[in-house]
CSV table of C-alpha atoms in Angstrom, one decimal:
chain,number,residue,atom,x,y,z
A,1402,UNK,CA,204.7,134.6,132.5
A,1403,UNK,CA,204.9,137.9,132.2
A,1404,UNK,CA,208.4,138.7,130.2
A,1405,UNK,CA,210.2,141.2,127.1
A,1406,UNK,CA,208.7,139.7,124.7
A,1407,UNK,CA,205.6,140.5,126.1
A,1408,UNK,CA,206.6,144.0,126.8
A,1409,UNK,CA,207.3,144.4,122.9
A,1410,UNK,CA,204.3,142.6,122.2
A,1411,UNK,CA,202.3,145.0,124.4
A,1412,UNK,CA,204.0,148.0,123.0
A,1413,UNK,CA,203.5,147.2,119.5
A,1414,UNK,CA,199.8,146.6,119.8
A,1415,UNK,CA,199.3,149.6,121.4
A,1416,UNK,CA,201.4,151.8,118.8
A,1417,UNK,CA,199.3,150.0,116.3
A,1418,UNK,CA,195.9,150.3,117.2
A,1419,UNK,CA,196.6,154.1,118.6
A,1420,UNK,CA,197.9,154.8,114.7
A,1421,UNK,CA,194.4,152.9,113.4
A,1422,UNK,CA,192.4,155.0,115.4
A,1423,UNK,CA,194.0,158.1,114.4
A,1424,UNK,CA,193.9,157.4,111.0
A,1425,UNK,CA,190.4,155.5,110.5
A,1426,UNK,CA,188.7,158.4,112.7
A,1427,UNK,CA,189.9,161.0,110.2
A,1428,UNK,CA,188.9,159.2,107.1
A,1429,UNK,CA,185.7,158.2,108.5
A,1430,UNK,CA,185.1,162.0,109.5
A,1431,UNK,CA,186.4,162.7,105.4
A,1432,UNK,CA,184.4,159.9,104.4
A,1433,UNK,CA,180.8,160.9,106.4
A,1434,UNK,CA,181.6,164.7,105.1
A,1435,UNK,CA,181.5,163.2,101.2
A,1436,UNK,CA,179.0,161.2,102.1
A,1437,UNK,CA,176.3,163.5,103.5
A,1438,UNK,CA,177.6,166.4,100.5
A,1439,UNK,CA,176.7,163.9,97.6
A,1440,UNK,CA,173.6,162.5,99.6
A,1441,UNK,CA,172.4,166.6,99.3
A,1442,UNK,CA,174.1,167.4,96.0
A,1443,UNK,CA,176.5,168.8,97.2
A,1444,UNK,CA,180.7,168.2,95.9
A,1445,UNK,CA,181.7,168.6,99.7
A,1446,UNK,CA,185.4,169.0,100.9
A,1447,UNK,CA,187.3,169.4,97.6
A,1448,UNK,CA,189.8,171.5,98.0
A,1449,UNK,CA,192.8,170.3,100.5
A,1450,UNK,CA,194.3,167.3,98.1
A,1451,UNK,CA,192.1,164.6,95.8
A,1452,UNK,CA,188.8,165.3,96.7
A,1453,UNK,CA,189.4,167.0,99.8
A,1454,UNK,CA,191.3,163.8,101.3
A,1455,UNK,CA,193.5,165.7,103.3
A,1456,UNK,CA,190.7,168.0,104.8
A,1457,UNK,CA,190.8,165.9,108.4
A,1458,UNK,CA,194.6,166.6,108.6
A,1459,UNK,CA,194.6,170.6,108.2
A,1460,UNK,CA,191.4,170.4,110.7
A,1461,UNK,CA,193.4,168.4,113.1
A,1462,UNK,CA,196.2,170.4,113.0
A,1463,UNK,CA,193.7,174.2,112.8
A,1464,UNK,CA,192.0,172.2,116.1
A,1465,UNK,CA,195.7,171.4,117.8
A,1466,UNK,CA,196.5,175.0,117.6
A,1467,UNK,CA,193.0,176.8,118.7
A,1468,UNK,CA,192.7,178.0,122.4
A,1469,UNK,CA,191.3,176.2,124.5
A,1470,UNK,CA,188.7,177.9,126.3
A,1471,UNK,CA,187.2,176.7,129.6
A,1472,UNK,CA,183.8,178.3,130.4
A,1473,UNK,CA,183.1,180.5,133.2
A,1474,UNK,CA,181.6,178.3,136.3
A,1475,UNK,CA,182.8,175.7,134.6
A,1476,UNK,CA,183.1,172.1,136.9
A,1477,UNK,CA,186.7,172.0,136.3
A,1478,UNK,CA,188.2,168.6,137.0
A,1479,UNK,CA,184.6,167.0,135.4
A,1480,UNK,CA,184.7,169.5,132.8
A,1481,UNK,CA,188.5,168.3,131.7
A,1482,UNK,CA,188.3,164.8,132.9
A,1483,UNK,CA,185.4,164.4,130.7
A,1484,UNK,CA,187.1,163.6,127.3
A,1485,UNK,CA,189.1,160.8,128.7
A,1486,UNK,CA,186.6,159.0,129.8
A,1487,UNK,CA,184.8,159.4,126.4
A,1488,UNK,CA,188.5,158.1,124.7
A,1489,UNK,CA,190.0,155.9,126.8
A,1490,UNK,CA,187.1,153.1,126.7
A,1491,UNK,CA,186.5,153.0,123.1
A,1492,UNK,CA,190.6,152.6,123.0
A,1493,UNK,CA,190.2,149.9,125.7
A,1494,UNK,CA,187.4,148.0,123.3
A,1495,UNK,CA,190.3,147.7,120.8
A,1496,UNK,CA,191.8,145.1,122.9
A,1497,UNK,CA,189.9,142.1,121.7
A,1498,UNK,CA,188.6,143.0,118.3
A,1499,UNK,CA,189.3,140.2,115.9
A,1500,UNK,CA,190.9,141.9,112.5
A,1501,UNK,CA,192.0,138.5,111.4
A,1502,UNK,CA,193.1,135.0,112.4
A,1503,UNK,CA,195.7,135.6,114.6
A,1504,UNK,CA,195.7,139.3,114.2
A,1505,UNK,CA,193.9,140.4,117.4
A,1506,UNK,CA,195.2,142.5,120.2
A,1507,UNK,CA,194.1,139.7,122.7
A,1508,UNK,CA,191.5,137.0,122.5
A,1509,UNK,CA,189.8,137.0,126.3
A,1510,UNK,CA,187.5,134.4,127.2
A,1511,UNK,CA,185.2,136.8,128.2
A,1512,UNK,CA,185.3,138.9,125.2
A,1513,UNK,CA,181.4,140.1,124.5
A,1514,UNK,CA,181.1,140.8,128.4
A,1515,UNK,CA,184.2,143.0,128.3
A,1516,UNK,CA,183.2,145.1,125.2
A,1517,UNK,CA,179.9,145.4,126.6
A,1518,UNK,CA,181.5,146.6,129.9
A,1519,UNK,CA,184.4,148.6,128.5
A,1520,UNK,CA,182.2,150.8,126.1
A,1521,UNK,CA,179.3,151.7,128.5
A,1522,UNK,CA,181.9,153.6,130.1
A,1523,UNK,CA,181.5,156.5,127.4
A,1524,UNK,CA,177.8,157.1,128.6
A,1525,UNK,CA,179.8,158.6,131.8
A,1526,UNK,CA,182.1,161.3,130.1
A,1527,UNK,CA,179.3,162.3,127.9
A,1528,UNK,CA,177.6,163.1,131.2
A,1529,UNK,CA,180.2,164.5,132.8
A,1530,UNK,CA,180.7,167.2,130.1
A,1531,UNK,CA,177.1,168.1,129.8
A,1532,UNK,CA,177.6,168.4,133.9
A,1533,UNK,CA,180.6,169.8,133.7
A,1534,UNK,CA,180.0,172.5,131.1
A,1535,UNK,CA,178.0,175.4,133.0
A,1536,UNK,CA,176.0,175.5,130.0
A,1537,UNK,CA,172.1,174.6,129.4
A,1538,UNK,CA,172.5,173.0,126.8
A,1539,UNK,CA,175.2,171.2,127.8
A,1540,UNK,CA,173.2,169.9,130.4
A,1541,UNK,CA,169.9,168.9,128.5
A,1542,UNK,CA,172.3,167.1,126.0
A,1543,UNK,CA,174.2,165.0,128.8
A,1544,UNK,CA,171.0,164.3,130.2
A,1545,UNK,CA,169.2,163.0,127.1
A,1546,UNK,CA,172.1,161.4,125.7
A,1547,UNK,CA,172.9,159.4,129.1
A,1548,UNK,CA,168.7,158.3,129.3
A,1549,UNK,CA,169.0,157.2,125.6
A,1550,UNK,CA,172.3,155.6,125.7
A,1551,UNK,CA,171.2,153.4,129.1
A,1552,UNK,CA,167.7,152.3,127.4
A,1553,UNK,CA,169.0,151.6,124.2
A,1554,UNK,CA,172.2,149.8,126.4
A,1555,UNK,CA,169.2,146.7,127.7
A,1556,UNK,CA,167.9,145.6,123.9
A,1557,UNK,CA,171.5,145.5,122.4
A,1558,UNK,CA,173.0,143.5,125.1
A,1559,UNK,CA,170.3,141.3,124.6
A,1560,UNK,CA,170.8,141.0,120.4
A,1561,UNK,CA,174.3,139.5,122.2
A,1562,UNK,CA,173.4,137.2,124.2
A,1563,UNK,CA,171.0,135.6,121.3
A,1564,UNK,CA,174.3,135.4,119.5
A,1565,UNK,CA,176.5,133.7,122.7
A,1566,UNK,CA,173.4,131.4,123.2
A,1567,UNK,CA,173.7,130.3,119.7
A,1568,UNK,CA,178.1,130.5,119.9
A,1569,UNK,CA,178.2,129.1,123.4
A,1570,UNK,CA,181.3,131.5,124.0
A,1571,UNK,CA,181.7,134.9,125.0
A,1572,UNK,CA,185.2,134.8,123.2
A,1573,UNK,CA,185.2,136.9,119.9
A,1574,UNK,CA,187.2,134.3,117.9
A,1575,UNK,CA,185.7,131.5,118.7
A,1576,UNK,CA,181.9,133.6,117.8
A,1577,UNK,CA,183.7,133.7,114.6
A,1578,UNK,CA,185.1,130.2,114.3
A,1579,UNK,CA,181.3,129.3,115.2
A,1580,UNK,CA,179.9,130.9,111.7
A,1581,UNK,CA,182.4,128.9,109.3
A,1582,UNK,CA,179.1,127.5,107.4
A,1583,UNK,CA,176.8,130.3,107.3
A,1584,UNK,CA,176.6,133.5,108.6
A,1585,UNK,CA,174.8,134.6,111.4
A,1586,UNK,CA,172.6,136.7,109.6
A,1587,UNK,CA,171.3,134.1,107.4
A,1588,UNK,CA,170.0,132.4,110.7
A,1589,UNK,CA,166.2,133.8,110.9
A,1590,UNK,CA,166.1,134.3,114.9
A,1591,UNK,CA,170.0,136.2,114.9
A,1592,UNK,CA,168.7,138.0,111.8
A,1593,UNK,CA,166.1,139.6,114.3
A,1594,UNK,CA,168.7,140.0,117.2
A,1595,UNK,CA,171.4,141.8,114.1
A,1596,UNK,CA,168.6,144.1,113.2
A,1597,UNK,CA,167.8,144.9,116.8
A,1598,UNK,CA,171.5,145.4,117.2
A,1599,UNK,CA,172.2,147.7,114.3
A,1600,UNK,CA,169.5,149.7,115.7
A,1601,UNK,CA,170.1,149.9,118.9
A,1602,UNK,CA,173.9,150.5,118.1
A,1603,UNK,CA,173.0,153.6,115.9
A,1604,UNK,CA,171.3,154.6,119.1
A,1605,UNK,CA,174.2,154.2,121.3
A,1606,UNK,CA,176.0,156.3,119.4
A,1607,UNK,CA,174.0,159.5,118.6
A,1608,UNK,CA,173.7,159.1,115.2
A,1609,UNK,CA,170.2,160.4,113.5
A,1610,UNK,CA,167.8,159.5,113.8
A,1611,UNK,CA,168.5,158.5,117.3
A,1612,UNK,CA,170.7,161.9,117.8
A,1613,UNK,CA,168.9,164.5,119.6
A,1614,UNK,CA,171.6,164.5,122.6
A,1615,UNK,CA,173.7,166.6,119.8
A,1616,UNK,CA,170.1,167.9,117.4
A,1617,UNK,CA,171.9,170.7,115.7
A,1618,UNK,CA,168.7,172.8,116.1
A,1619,UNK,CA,167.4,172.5,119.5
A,1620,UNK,CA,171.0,172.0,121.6
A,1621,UNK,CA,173.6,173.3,118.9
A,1622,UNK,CA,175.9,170.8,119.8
A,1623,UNK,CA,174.6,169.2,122.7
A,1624,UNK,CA,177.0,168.3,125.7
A,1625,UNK,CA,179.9,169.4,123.5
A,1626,UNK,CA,178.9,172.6,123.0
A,1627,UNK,CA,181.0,174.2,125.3
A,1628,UNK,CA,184.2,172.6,124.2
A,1629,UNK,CA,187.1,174.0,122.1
A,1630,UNK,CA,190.5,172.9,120.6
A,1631,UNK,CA,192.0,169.6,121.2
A,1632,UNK,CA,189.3,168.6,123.7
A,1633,UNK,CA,186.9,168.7,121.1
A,1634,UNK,CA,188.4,166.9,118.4
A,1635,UNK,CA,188.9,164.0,121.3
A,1636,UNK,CA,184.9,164.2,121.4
A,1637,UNK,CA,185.1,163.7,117.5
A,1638,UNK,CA,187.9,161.2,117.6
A,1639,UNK,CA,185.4,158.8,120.2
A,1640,UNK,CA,182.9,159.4,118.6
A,1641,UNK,CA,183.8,157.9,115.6
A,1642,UNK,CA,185.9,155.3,117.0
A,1643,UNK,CA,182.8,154.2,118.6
A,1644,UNK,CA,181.0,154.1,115.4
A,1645,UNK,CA,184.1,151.8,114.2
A,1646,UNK,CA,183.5,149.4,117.2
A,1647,UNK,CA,179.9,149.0,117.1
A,1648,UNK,CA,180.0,148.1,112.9
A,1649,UNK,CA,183.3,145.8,113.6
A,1650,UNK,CA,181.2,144.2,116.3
A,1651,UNK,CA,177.9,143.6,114.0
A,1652,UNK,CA,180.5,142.3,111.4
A,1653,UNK,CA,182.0,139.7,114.3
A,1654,UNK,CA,178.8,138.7,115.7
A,1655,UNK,CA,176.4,138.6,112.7
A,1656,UNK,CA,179.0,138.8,109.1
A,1657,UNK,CA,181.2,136.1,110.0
A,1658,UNK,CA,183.8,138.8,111.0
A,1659,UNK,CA,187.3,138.2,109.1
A,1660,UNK,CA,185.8,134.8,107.3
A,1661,UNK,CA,185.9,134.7,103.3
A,1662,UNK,CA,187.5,133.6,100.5
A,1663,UNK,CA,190.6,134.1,98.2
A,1664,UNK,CA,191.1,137.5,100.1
A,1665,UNK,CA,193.3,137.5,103.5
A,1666,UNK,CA,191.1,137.9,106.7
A,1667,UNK,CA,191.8,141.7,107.9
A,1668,UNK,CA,190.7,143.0,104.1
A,1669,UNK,CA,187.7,140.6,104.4
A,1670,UNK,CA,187.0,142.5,107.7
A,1671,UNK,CA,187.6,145.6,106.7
A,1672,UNK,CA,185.6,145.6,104.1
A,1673,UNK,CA,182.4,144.1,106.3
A,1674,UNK,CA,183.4,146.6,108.7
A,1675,UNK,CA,183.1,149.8,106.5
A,1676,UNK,CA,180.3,148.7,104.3
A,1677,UNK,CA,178.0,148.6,107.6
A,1678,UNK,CA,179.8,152.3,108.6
A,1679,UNK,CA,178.9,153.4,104.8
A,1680,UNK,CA,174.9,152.3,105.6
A,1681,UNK,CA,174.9,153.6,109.1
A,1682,UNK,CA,175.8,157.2,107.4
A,1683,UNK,CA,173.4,156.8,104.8
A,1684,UNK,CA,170.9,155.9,107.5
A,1685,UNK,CA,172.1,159.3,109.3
A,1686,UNK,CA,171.5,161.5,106.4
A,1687,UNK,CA,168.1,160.3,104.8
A,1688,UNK,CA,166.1,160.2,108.0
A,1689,UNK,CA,164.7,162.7,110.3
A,1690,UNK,CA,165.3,163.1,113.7
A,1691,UNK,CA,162.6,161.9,116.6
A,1692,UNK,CA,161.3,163.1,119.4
A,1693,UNK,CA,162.5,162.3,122.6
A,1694,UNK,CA,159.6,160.5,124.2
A,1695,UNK,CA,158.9,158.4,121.1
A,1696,UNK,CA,162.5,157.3,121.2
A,1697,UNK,CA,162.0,156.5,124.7
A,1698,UNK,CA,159.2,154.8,123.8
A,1699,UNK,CA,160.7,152.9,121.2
A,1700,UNK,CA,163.4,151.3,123.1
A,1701,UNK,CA,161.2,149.8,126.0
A,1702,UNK,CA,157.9,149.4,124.4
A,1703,UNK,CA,159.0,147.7,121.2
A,1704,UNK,CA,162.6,147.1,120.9
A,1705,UNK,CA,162.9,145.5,124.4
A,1706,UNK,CA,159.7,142.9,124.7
A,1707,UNK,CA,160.7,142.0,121.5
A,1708,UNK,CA,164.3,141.3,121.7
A,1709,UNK,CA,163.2,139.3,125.2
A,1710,UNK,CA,160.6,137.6,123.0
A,1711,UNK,CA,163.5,136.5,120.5
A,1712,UNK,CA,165.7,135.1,122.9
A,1713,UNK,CA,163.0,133.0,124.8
A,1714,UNK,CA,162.5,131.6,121.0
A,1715,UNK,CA,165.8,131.5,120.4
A,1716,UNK,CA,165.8,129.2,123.9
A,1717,UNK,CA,163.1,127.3,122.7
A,1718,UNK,CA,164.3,126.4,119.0
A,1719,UNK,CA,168.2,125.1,120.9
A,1720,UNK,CA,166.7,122.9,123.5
B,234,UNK,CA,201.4,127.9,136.6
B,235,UNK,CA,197.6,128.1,135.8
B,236,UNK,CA,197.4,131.8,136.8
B,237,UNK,CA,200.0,132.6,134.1
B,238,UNK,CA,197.4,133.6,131.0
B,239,UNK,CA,194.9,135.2,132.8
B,240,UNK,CA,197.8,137.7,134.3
B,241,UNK,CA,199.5,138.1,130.6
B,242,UNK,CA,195.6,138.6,129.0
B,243,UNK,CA,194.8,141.5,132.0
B,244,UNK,CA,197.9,143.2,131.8
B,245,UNK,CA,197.4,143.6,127.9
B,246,UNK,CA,193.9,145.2,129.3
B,247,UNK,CA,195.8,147.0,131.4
B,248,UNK,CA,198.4,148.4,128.5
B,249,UNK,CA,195.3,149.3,126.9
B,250,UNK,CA,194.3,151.7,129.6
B,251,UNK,CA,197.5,153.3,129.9
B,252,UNK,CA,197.8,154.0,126.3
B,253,UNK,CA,194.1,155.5,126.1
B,254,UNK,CA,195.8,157.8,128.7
B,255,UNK,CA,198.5,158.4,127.3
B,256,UNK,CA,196.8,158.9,123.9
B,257,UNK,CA,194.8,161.7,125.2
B,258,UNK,CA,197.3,163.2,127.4
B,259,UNK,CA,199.6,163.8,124.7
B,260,UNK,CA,197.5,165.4,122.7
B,261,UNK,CA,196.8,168.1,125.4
B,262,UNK,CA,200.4,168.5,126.1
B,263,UNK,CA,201.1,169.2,122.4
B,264,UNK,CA,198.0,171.5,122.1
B,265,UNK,CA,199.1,173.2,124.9
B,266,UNK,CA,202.7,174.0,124.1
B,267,UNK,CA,201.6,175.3,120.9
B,268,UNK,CA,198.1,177.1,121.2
B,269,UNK,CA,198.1,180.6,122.6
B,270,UNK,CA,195.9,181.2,126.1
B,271,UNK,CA,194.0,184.4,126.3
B,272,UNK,CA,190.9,183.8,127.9
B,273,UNK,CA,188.8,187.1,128.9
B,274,UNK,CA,184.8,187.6,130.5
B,275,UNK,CA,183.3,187.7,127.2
B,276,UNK,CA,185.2,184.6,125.5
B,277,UNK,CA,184.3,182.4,128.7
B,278,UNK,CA,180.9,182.9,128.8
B,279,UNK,CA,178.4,180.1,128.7
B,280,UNK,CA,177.2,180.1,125.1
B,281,UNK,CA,173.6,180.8,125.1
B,282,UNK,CA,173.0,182.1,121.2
B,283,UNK,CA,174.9,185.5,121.5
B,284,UNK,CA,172.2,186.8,124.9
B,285,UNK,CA,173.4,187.5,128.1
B,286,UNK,CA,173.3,184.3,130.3
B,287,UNK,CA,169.9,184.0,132.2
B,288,UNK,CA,170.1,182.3,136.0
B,289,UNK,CA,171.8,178.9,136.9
B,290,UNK,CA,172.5,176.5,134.6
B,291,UNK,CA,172.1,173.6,136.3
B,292,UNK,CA,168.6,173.5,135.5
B,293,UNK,CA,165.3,171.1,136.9
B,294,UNK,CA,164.9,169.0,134.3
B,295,UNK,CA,161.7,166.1,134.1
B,296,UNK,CA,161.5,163.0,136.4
B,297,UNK,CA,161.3,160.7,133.7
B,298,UNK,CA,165.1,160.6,133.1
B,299,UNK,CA,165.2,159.2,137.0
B,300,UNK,CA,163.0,156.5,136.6
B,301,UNK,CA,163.8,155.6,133.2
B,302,UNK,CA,167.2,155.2,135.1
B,303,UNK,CA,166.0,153.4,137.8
B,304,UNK,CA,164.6,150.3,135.3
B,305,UNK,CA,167.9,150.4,133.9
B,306,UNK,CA,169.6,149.5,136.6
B,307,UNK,CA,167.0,146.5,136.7
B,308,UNK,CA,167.0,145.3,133.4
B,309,UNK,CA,171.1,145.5,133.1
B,310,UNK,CA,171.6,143.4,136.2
B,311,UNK,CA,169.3,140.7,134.6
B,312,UNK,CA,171.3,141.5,131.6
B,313,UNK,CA,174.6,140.1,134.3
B,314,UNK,CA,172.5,137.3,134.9
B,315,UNK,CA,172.0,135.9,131.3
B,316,UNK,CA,175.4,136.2,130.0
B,317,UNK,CA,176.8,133.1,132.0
B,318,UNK,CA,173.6,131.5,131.5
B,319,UNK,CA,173.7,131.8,127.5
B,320,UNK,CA,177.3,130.4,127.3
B,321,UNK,CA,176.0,127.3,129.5
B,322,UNK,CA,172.5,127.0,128.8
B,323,UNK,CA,172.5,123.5,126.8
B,324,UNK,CA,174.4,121.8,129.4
B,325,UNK,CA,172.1,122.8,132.2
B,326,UNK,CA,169.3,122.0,130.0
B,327,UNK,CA,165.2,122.6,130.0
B,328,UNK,CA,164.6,123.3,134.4
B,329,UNK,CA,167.2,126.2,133.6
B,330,UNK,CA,165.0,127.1,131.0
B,331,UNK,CA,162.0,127.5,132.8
B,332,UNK,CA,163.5,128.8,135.8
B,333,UNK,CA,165.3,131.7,133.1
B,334,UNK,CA,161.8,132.9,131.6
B,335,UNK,CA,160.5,132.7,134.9
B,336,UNK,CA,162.9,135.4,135.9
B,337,UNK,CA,162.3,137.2,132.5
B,338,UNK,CA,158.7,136.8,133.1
B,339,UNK,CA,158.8,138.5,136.3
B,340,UNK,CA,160.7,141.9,135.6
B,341,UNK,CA,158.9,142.3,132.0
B,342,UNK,CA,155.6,142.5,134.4
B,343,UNK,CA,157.2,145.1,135.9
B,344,UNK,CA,158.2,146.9,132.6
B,345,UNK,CA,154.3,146.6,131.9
B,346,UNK,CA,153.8,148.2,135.3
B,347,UNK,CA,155.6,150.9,134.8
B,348,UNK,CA,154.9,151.5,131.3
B,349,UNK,CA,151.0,151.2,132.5
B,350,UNK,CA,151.9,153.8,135.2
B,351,UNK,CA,152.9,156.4,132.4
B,352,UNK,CA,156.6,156.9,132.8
B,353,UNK,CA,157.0,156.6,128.9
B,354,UNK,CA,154.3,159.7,128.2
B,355,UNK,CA,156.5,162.7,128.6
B,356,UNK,CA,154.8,165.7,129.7
């Protein structure tokens, strides 16, 4: 029945996970900058507040009050329709996320289909702003980031449905109720499907060394290239709320999400949730890029007959 | 009233969607009221490096992205077809089994066909 409470309810979750979004995506940003600095020797942001821990705020504010300029020949609805459809679906991901035992926005039955539905919306707005852009770049960058998202999109829904197979539930809680012994990760066959995951999810979301939709040197920034002011810190703001979904779904799939003791569940999470963020960036700043056709390659040769290969043993081992 | 969660569970979807929206949206607004707006032909150029911009920009760009597109669309409809058979799997038991790597069996031949045709060696 649809009544205030829920209205509060609704509101509240939404004010929430908008503020967590906000804030995560701009320590995360902080975080990868200190990250990649000390990586290369470097000290990194350290001037605006304890080491530089208030850098993300002034460049939020310098990018709220930059003009915004639209290219000539410019698409113009695609070109500004673009970064909503690059926000709105990682925001709509939030919805069933499980930060803790009760603490989750909304525990659908159908969760894993829905996150896997929700976030391959993004491939589209990335598109639609390398389209959109007028820009050559622009263009190649949509183009290579939409092939690589789509054939990196077949082995990771796969690594999934080894884990449902396993769970017998698409719903996220119950996925986590399902590893109260042992985590999934420890199981020999889902260790395969996590590592194909974790791959394939550093894939989906351009991060070296799968990021030549956005290779500094080739594209200078890829299919956001042509994007200034508050439109492109929304392309920074998905981009690592993405990278927060994908490592909160490894952690609920193949960590045991919120499980673990003495500590309450959302700090159990959080910490499993950032500790697979933290290798994900190390991953991003120790190895080189590829090229396109071996990533290409990669996905359909190897990572796909393999992770088809896994779930047929997967089958196999349950019957 | 059986209806009653799934129309409470989609309507928190729903609230989701409109505060994505809303998210965004108000960040434009606020951008816009306070950032100044003065574009001119040099500022809304295409950025090529600094040079004068060079033909279209919609360029041709290789087949490859098509077809690897094209077995996409293949492999993620299977992809539709395995999710409800993973949650039920153990009920239905071993002829589901079968029948499921049959089906698997089927379209990986045709990622060997294609693969054997060359659309993975880029030109």
């Amino acid at each position: 029945m649809f009544t205030l409470l829920n209205l509060t309810n609704m509101i509240t979750t939404g004010i929430a996970v908008l503020g967590f979004i906000a804030i995560s995506a701009m320590f995360l940003i902080w975080w990868e900058r200190k990250v990649s600095a000390h990586i290369q020797t470097r000290l990194g942001p350290m001037r605006v507040g304890w080491h530089g821990i208030l850098q993300s705020v002034a460049d939020a504010i310098k990018l709220l009050l930059k003009e915004d300029i639209r290219p000539a020949g410019a698409d113009k609805l695609v070109w500004w329709l673009a970064p909503f459809f690059v926000v709105v679906p990682s925001v709509m991901a939030f919805a069933t996320i499980p930060f803790g035992k009760t603490l989750i926005p909304k525990d659908l039955n159908i969760g894993v289909l829905y996150i896997l539905a929700v976030s391959s919306v993004c491939v589209l707005g990335v598109f639609m702003a390398g389209w959109g852009s007028n820009n050559k770049y622009s263009l190649l960058g949509g183009i290579r980031a939409a092939a690589q998202i789509i054939s990196y999109e077949v082995p990771l829904i796969l690594s999934m449905i080894t884990v449902v197979m396993y769970a017998n539930t698409l719903s996220m809680q119950k996925i986590v109720e399902s590893q109260s012994h042992s985590w999934n990760i420890l199981h020999p066959n889902l260790a395969l499907a996590g590592l194909i995951y974790i791959t394939s999810a550093t894939a989906e979301v351009n991060r070296a060394p799968f990021d030549i939709p956005e290779a500094e040197s080739e594209l200078v920034a890829g299919f956001h290239t042509e994007y200034s002011g508050m439109k492109f810190a929304m392309f920074f703001i998905g981009e690592y709320t993405n990278l927060f979904i994908i490592s909160a779904i490894a952690t609920t799939l193949f960590f045991g999400g919120w499980k673990g003791p003495l500590l309450p569940g959302v700090i159990w999470f959080l910490i499993k949730t950032y500790s697979i963020i933290y290798i994900l960036m190390w991953i991003r700043w120790t190895f080189p890029r590829l090229r396109v056709d071996q990533l290409m390659g990669f996905a359909w040769k190897f990572l796909t007959p393999i992770s088809f290969l896994n779930l047929a043993i997967a089958g196999w081992l349950l019957l | 009233m059986p209806q009653a969660p799934i129309v409470t569970d989609y309507s928190f979807v729903g609230s989701f969607f409109i505060f994505g929206i809303v998210f965004v949206a108000a960040a434009f607004i606020i951008s816009w009221m306070l950032r100044p707006n003065d574009p001119n032909a040099v500022k809304t150029a295409p950025y090529e490096c600094g040079e004068i911009v060079k033909g279209n920009s919609r360029v041709q760009f290789n087949v490859s992205y098509y077809l690897v597109a094209l077995l996409f669309v293949i492999f993620d409809i299977e992809a539709l077809f395995l999710i409800p058979w993973a949650v039920v799997f153990r009920q239905l038991g071993m002829i589901s089994y079968i029948e499921m790597m049959a089906f698997i069996f089927i379209l990986l031949i045709g990622l060997f066909y294609a693969w054997k045709k060359g659309i993975f060696q880029w030109q």
